[in-house]
Each structure stands twice: as structure tokens, then as C-alpha cells.
Amino acid sequence: MEYVKITDVTPRDGLQDASGYVPLENKLALVKGLYGAGIRSIEATAFVRSQRIPFLADGDQLLGLVRDLDAEWVALVPNPKGVGRAIRAGADTVTVVVSASESHNRANLNRSQSETLDLLRESTLMAHEAGLHVRGAVSTAFACPFEGNIPWRQVEKVTEAYLRMGVDELSIADTMGTATPLEVKDRVSKIRALATKLPLGIHLHDRFGWALANVAMAYEYGVRRFESALAGLGGCPYAPGAAGNLDTEHLVMFFHAQGIETGINDSLLKPVKNDLIEVLSKHLPPPNFSDPG
Ligand code: ZN
């Protein structure tokens, strides 16, 4: 039977731009719920300055509470300082991220692409020394809120930089949720030709309802790793107009309907999603956190 790996990014991508704060106990319930439904790869948080994303400032505590469950615990990190927090908190994998678009990179990370790649090189080294796995993510791999369609050359440039720094896997993101299946075919086949040995994942947002068509195309061209969020929550706070993520439940059902196994029980995701939506509907403000050193 064919198998795909799904990484749920709800606690990170889904909640970073949420309209309300999800308290730690509810995040814990969310993560345990995802785990209980069979999800074994979860991007739990981002280790960025709390000022930048206050909704995720409790990531160290959250990871500390779930790290003993047998799953791949993923944290997004922008720099070596974030890697240090990920190591201390017990993450298995760090997602490092650079935008194919220079202007989105500046908006999202507050520095140039080349400065970002320097930091990510150092971050990758540090993560590898501590035995962590590194996922190199390319955001705005299709379109950018400021620059429009992104030429392949820009994606190629950052992919090559990731290959040189020795990341363990690649992931391309349709940050705006506007990619078409033909664009997915183009990007995926070109990256796979460039990075023949590395696993390739795809992170889709879903502006027009095209995300599952993009999933089908990515699968057809060899992608077996997919990232998604419950209820399609999420969107980049530094990409104006970005759509929410591809919905985890829909993604799981889509694969199961075609006899492709995910290891996830989609009916167990529903109560987890409903509980989360109930918390979000309260529109709680984030508490004041201070950053750990
Ligand atoms: Zn996303």
C-alpha cells in the first residue's frame, strides 16, 4: 500500500496569526488530539522573538510537555538562537525558512536573503551537531504578495543554497495559496531533478480551492510529504492577503479515498478541530511573555 507522510502544522502555522490566543493547556489538548488521531509529525511551534509572534511565545513549555510522545516534533527556527531553544525544548526536527522572494524575505524575517542563508547555514550546522534533522523550507516558492509570480531561477537559487548547507529534506511552500497544478508540476519536477536524493515536501495554502488538485499533481510527480492545518487555519502574518492552509482533515480523506495510507484517523480529528475553534472564538489576547535567554 502507498503511504504519505503528513506533518500537521496547526499549532505553529495555524495559530501564529490566529485572531485569538490559545492558552497553553488548550494547545496541549490540540497537540495531544492530533497525536491521538495518529499524526506522527507535528510542527508544534516557532522559536522566534515573542514580540514578533506573541501567539507562539509558549513554545518552549509546549514542546517540553509533549516531547516524550513518540512522534516527530518539529519547530520552525529563523536563526541559531532559535535552534538553541529547539534543542533545549526537545525538538526532533527544525524547519529553517527562506523566501524565494527577496521582498517577502525582508518582510517575514527582517533581513536579506543572503543574510538569512548565512544564519541558516550556521543553524543547520548547530542542529546537526545536536543530532536534529533539518527541513529546508522555501516560502513564496510560487508567488509573493509584493513581487507577484516568482521565476524558477529564484527558487533554484535558494534550493541550491540549501543543498550546499546540507539540509536533510526540502519543502516548498505556496505561501499565497494561488499555485496551479501546472505550476506545482513545474516546480516539483525541477526541484527533484536538482535534489535527486532529498525527500521533498509541499506546504500548500488554499485560496481558490485548488490545493487538493495541487496535492494530486505533487503526488503524481513523486512528493510523499505534505503539510497542512486543522480547519485550514493559518496564513503568514507577513504576507498580506495570504490564504489559510490546506485542511488536514480534507487532505487525509483525499488520500484515503484513493487507497493511499496516512496512518491518521480522520474521524478523530473532528472533535479536536471543534474544541480548537471554540477556544479561538473567544478571541483571547496573548499574555505578556518575556523571551528566555
Ligand atoms: Zn502555511
Short mmCIF file of C-alpha atoms and ligand atoms in Angstrom, two decimals:
data_model
loop_
_atom_site.label_atom_id
_atom_site.label_comp_id
_atom_site.label_asym_id
_atom_site.label_seq_id
_atom_site.Cartn_x
_atom_site.Cartn_y
_atom_site.Cartn_z
CA MET A 1 0.00 0.00 0.00
CA GLU A 2 1.19 3.52 -0.81
CA TYR A 3 1.92 5.76 2.15
CA VAL A 4 2.29 9.51 2.55
CA LYS A 5 3.66 11.42 5.50
CA ILE A 6 1.55 14.29 6.76
CA THR A 7 3.04 16.93 9.03
CA ASP A 8 0.34 18.87 10.80
CA VAL A 9 1.35 22.50 11.28
CA THR A 10 -1.75 23.71 13.15
CA PRO A 11 -0.01 24.64 16.43
CA ARG A 12 2.58 26.74 14.53
CA ASP A 13 1.24 27.99 11.22
CA GLY A 14 -2.42 27.70 12.19
CA LEU A 15 -2.10 29.67 15.41
CA GLN A 16 0.65 32.20 14.63
CA ASP A 17 -1.79 34.56 13.02
CA ALA A 18 -4.91 33.45 14.85
CA SER A 19 -7.49 36.02 15.80
CA GLY A 20 -7.22 34.91 19.41
CA TYR A 21 -4.68 33.45 21.77
CA VAL A 22 -4.89 29.73 22.51
CA PRO A 23 -3.76 29.16 26.11
CA LEU A 24 -1.08 26.58 26.75
CA GLU A 25 -3.49 24.00 28.20
CA ASN A 26 -5.62 24.18 25.06
CA LYS A 27 -2.55 23.95 22.81
CA LEU A 28 -1.57 20.87 24.75
CA ALA A 29 -5.04 19.39 24.19
CA LEU A 30 -4.74 20.23 20.49
CA VAL A 31 -1.36 18.57 20.12
CA LYS A 32 -2.42 15.50 22.10
CA GLY A 33 -5.58 15.34 19.99
CA LEU A 34 -3.55 15.39 16.77
CA TYR A 35 -1.31 12.70 18.19
CA GLY A 36 -4.35 10.67 19.31
CA ALA A 37 -5.71 10.77 15.76
CA GLY A 38 -2.49 9.15 14.56
CA ILE A 39 -0.48 12.16 13.39
CA ARG A 40 3.17 11.40 14.00
CA SER A 41 4.80 14.56 12.68
CA ILE A 42 3.71 17.84 14.25
CA GLU A 43 5.15 21.33 13.79
CA ALA A 44 4.43 22.48 17.32
CA THR A 45 5.82 25.99 17.41
CA ALA A 46 8.27 28.57 16.10
CA PHE A 47 11.19 29.76 18.16
CA VAL A 48 11.15 33.40 17.17
CA ARG A 49 11.14 36.52 19.36
CA SER A 50 7.84 36.63 21.21
CA GLN A 51 7.46 40.25 20.14
CA ARG A 52 7.36 39.05 16.54
CA ILE A 53 4.76 36.29 17.08
CA PRO A 54 3.27 36.63 20.61
CA PHE A 55 0.82 33.76 20.00
CA LEU A 56 3.72 31.28 19.93
CA ALA A 57 5.75 32.55 22.86
CA ASP A 58 4.94 29.47 24.97
CA GLY A 59 6.58 27.06 22.51
CA ASP A 60 9.34 26.00 24.92
CA GLN A 61 6.80 24.91 27.54
CA LEU A 62 4.55 23.23 24.98
CA LEU A 63 7.34 21.11 23.48
CA GLY A 64 8.59 20.23 26.93
CA LEU A 65 5.16 18.77 27.73
CA VAL A 66 4.85 16.59 24.62
CA ARG A 67 8.42 15.67 23.69
CA ASP A 68 8.15 12.21 25.27
CA LEU A 69 5.29 11.18 22.98
CA ASP A 70 6.61 9.08 20.12
CA ALA A 71 6.32 11.49 17.20
CA GLU A 72 8.50 13.80 15.16
CA TRP A 73 8.37 17.16 16.98
CA VAL A 74 9.12 19.97 14.61
CA ALA A 75 9.90 23.62 15.41
CA LEU A 76 10.39 26.44 12.96
CA VAL A 77 13.54 28.44 13.65
CA PRO A 78 14.87 31.57 11.97
CA ASN A 79 18.41 31.54 13.39
CA PRO A 80 20.90 29.75 15.68
CA LYS A 81 19.27 31.23 18.77
CA GLY A 82 16.05 29.50 17.75
CA VAL A 83 17.95 26.25 17.20
CA GLY A 84 19.29 26.51 20.74
CA ARG A 85 15.75 26.81 22.08
CA ALA A 86 14.61 23.90 19.89
CA ILE A 87 17.42 21.69 21.20
CA ARG A 88 16.68 22.56 24.83
CA ALA A 89 12.95 22.05 24.36
CA GLY A 90 13.48 18.59 22.82
CA ALA A 91 12.55 19.11 19.15
CA ASP A 92 13.48 16.33 16.71
CA THR A 93 13.43 18.47 13.60
CA VAL A 94 13.89 22.14 12.87
CA THR A 95 12.33 23.84 9.88
CA VAL A 96 14.56 26.61 8.59
CA VAL A 97 12.99 29.04 6.19
CA VAL A 98 13.98 31.47 3.46
CA SER A 99 11.74 33.12 0.88
CA ALA A 100 12.35 32.75 -2.82
CA SER A 101 11.23 36.38 -2.97
CA GLU A 102 13.64 38.97 -1.57
CA SER A 103 10.87 41.37 -0.53
CA HIS A 104 8.83 38.71 1.32
CA ASN A 105 12.02 37.53 2.99
CA ARG A 106 12.62 41.06 4.30
CA ALA A 107 9.01 41.41 5.47
CA ASN A 108 8.93 37.97 7.11
CA LEU A 109 12.43 37.76 8.59
CA ASN A 110 13.56 41.38 8.61
CA ARG A 111 16.78 40.65 6.74
CA SER A 112 18.04 39.98 3.20
CA GLN A 113 18.07 36.53 1.60
CA SER A 114 21.85 36.30 1.74
CA GLU A 115 21.94 37.31 5.43
CA THR A 116 19.21 34.75 6.07
CA LEU A 117 21.11 31.99 4.25
CA ASP A 118 24.24 32.77 6.30
CA LEU A 119 22.24 32.35 9.52
CA LEU A 120 20.60 29.17 8.23
CA ARG A 121 23.98 27.66 7.36
CA GLU A 122 25.05 28.22 10.96
CA SER A 123 21.67 26.96 12.21
CA THR A 124 21.90 23.76 10.15
CA LEU A 125 25.37 23.04 11.46
CA MET A 126 24.27 23.58 15.04
CA ALA A 127 21.15 21.43 14.64
CA HIS A 128 23.15 18.61 13.05
CA GLU A 129 25.74 18.71 15.83
CA ALA A 130 22.92 18.16 18.32
CA GLY A 131 21.51 15.30 16.23
CA LEU A 132 18.44 17.15 14.95
CA HIS A 133 17.01 16.73 11.48
CA VAL A 134 16.81 19.87 9.29
CA ARG A 135 13.99 20.67 6.90
CA GLY A 136 14.83 23.47 4.45
CA ALA A 137 11.65 25.34 3.56
CA VAL A 138 11.30 27.68 0.60
CA SER A 139 8.47 30.10 1.19
CA THR A 140 6.83 32.08 -1.63
CA ALA A 141 8.05 29.34 -3.98
CA PHE A 142 5.28 30.24 -6.45
CA ALA A 143 4.02 33.77 -5.84
CA CYS A 144 4.80 36.64 -3.50
CA PRO A 145 2.44 39.29 -2.10
CA PHE A 146 4.85 42.02 -3.22
CA GLU A 147 6.54 40.65 -6.35
CA GLY A 148 3.78 38.56 -7.95
CA ASN A 149 4.82 35.37 -9.73
CA ILE A 150 8.25 34.13 -8.72
CA PRO A 151 10.55 32.99 -11.53
CA TRP A 152 12.06 29.50 -11.24
CA ARG A 153 15.56 30.98 -11.08
CA GLN A 154 14.82 32.46 -7.63
CA VAL A 155 13.57 29.13 -6.29
CA GLU A 156 16.57 27.38 -7.82
CA LYS A 157 18.96 29.80 -6.11
CA VAL A 158 17.68 29.10 -2.59
CA THR A 159 17.31 25.37 -3.28
CA GLU A 160 20.95 25.23 -4.31
CA ALA A 161 21.91 27.12 -1.16
CA TYR A 162 20.03 24.52 0.92
CA LEU A 163 21.79 21.67 -0.88
CA ARG A 164 25.17 23.26 -0.17
CA MET A 165 24.39 23.65 3.53
CA GLY A 166 23.33 20.00 3.75
CA VAL A 167 19.70 20.09 4.89
CA ASP A 168 18.03 16.67 5.24
CA GLU A 169 14.87 17.44 3.33
CA LEU A 170 13.27 20.21 1.31
CA SER A 171 9.82 21.70 1.44
CA ILE A 172 8.32 24.23 -0.94
CA ALA A 173 5.52 26.50 0.18
CA ASP A 174 2.75 28.15 -1.74
CA THR A 175 2.51 30.95 0.82
CA MET A 176 -0.20 32.84 -1.08
CA GLY A 177 -2.31 29.78 -1.93
CA THR A 178 -2.51 30.71 -5.61
CA ALA A 179 -0.36 28.00 -7.23
CA THR A 180 -1.92 25.95 -10.02
CA PRO A 181 -1.34 22.24 -10.66
CA LEU A 182 0.77 23.04 -13.72
CA GLU A 183 2.99 25.30 -11.64
CA VAL A 184 3.29 22.56 -9.00
CA LYS A 185 4.31 20.09 -11.72
CA ASP A 186 6.93 22.53 -12.98
CA ARG A 187 8.44 23.37 -9.56
CA VAL A 188 8.34 19.83 -8.21
CA SER A 189 9.92 18.23 -11.27
CA LYS A 190 12.65 20.88 -11.43
CA ILE A 191 13.50 20.59 -7.74
CA ARG A 192 13.52 16.80 -7.91
CA ALA A 193 15.95 17.00 -10.83
CA LEU A 194 18.17 19.31 -8.78
CA ALA A 195 17.91 17.43 -5.48
CA THR A 196 17.68 13.81 -6.51
CA LYS A 197 18.46 12.34 -3.10
CA LEU A 198 16.48 14.56 -0.74
CA PRO A 199 12.88 13.97 0.26
CA LEU A 200 10.67 16.79 -0.98
CA GLY A 201 7.58 18.03 0.82
CA ILE A 202 4.98 20.60 -0.11
CA HIS A 203 3.20 23.16 2.06
CA LEU A 204 0.05 24.40 0.40
CA HIS A 205 -2.32 27.19 1.23
CA ASP A 206 -5.76 27.14 -0.32
CA ARG A 207 -7.08 30.41 -1.68
CA PHE A 208 -9.28 29.18 -4.51
CA GLY A 209 -9.89 25.55 -3.56
CA TRP A 210 -7.04 24.36 -5.79
CA ALA A 211 -4.90 22.89 -3.05
CA LEU A 212 -6.11 19.27 -3.42
CA ALA A 213 -5.56 19.44 -7.18
CA ASN A 214 -2.04 20.59 -6.34
CA VAL A 215 -1.69 17.69 -3.90
CA ALA A 216 -2.67 15.24 -6.65
CA MET A 217 -0.15 16.74 -9.03
CA ALA A 218 2.63 16.81 -6.43
CA TYR A 219 1.88 13.16 -5.59
CA GLU A 220 1.98 12.23 -9.28
CA TYR A 221 5.43 13.80 -9.51
CA GLY A 222 6.79 11.91 -6.53
CA VAL A 223 6.04 14.09 -3.48
CA ARG A 224 5.17 11.97 -0.43
CA ARG A 225 5.30 14.59 2.32
CA PHE A 226 2.54 17.10 2.84
CA GLU A 227 1.95 19.85 5.40
CA SER A 228 -1.50 21.00 6.45
CA ALA A 229 -3.50 22.51 9.31
CA LEU A 230 -6.79 21.70 11.01
CA ALA A 231 -9.77 23.66 9.66
CA GLY A 232 -7.43 25.25 7.11
CA LEU A 233 -6.28 27.72 9.76
CA GLY A 234 -3.27 29.90 9.24
CA GLY A 235 -1.64 32.28 6.86
CA CYS A 236 1.58 34.21 7.04
CA PRO A 237 1.29 37.36 9.21
CA TYR A 238 3.89 38.97 6.94
CA ALA A 239 2.20 38.10 3.65
CA PRO A 240 -0.83 40.38 3.22
CA GLY A 241 -3.72 38.54 1.59
CA ALA A 242 -2.31 35.06 2.16
CA ALA A 243 -4.96 32.33 2.35
CA GLY A 244 -5.27 29.69 5.05
CA ASN A 245 -3.51 26.34 4.93
CA LEU A 246 -4.70 23.22 3.23
CA ASP A 247 -7.11 21.48 5.67
CA THR A 248 -5.58 18.39 7.34
CA GLU A 249 -8.90 16.53 7.53
CA HIS A 250 -9.57 17.07 3.81
CA LEU A 251 -6.04 16.03 2.94
CA VAL A 252 -6.33 12.80 4.92
CA MET A 253 -9.76 11.97 3.43
CA PHE A 254 -8.47 12.75 -0.07
CA PHE A 255 -5.66 10.21 0.27
CA HIS A 256 -7.82 7.56 1.94
CA ALA A 257 -10.42 7.85 -0.82
CA GLN A 258 -7.70 6.78 -3.23
CA GLY A 259 -6.41 3.91 -1.11
CA ILE A 260 -3.32 5.84 -0.01
CA GLU A 261 -2.47 5.36 3.65
CA THR A 262 -1.67 8.18 6.09
CA GLY A 263 -1.82 6.43 9.47
CA ILE A 264 -4.37 9.05 10.56
CA ASN A 265 -7.97 8.52 11.65
CA ASP A 266 -9.84 11.49 10.17
CA SER A 267 -12.95 10.99 12.32
CA LEU A 268 -10.81 11.56 15.42
CA LEU A 269 -9.71 14.93 14.04
CA LYS A 270 -13.22 16.41 14.12
CA PRO A 271 -13.59 16.82 17.91
CA VAL A 272 -10.05 18.21 18.11
CA LYS A 273 -10.91 20.78 15.47
CA ASN A 274 -14.21 21.72 17.13
CA ASP A 275 -12.54 22.24 20.51
CA LEU A 276 -9.90 24.45 18.91
CA ILE A 277 -12.47 26.55 17.07
CA GLU A 278 -14.34 27.05 20.31
CA VAL A 279 -11.23 28.44 22.01
CA LEU A 280 -10.42 30.66 19.02
CA SER A 281 -13.97 32.02 19.00
CA LYS A 282 -13.26 33.64 22.39
CA HIS A 283 -10.65 35.95 20.80
CA LEU A 284 -8.36 35.88 23.82
CA PRO A 285 -5.45 38.36 23.82
CA PRO A 286 -1.93 36.91 24.18
CA PRO A 287 -0.42 37.30 27.66
CA ASN A 288 2.86 39.17 28.10
CA PHE A 289 5.75 36.79 27.72
CA SER A 290 9.40 37.51 28.18
CA ASP A 291 11.87 35.65 25.97
CA PRO A 292 14.08 33.02 27.53
CA GLY A 293 17.77 33.87 27.07
ZN ZN B 1 1.39 27.71 5.88
#
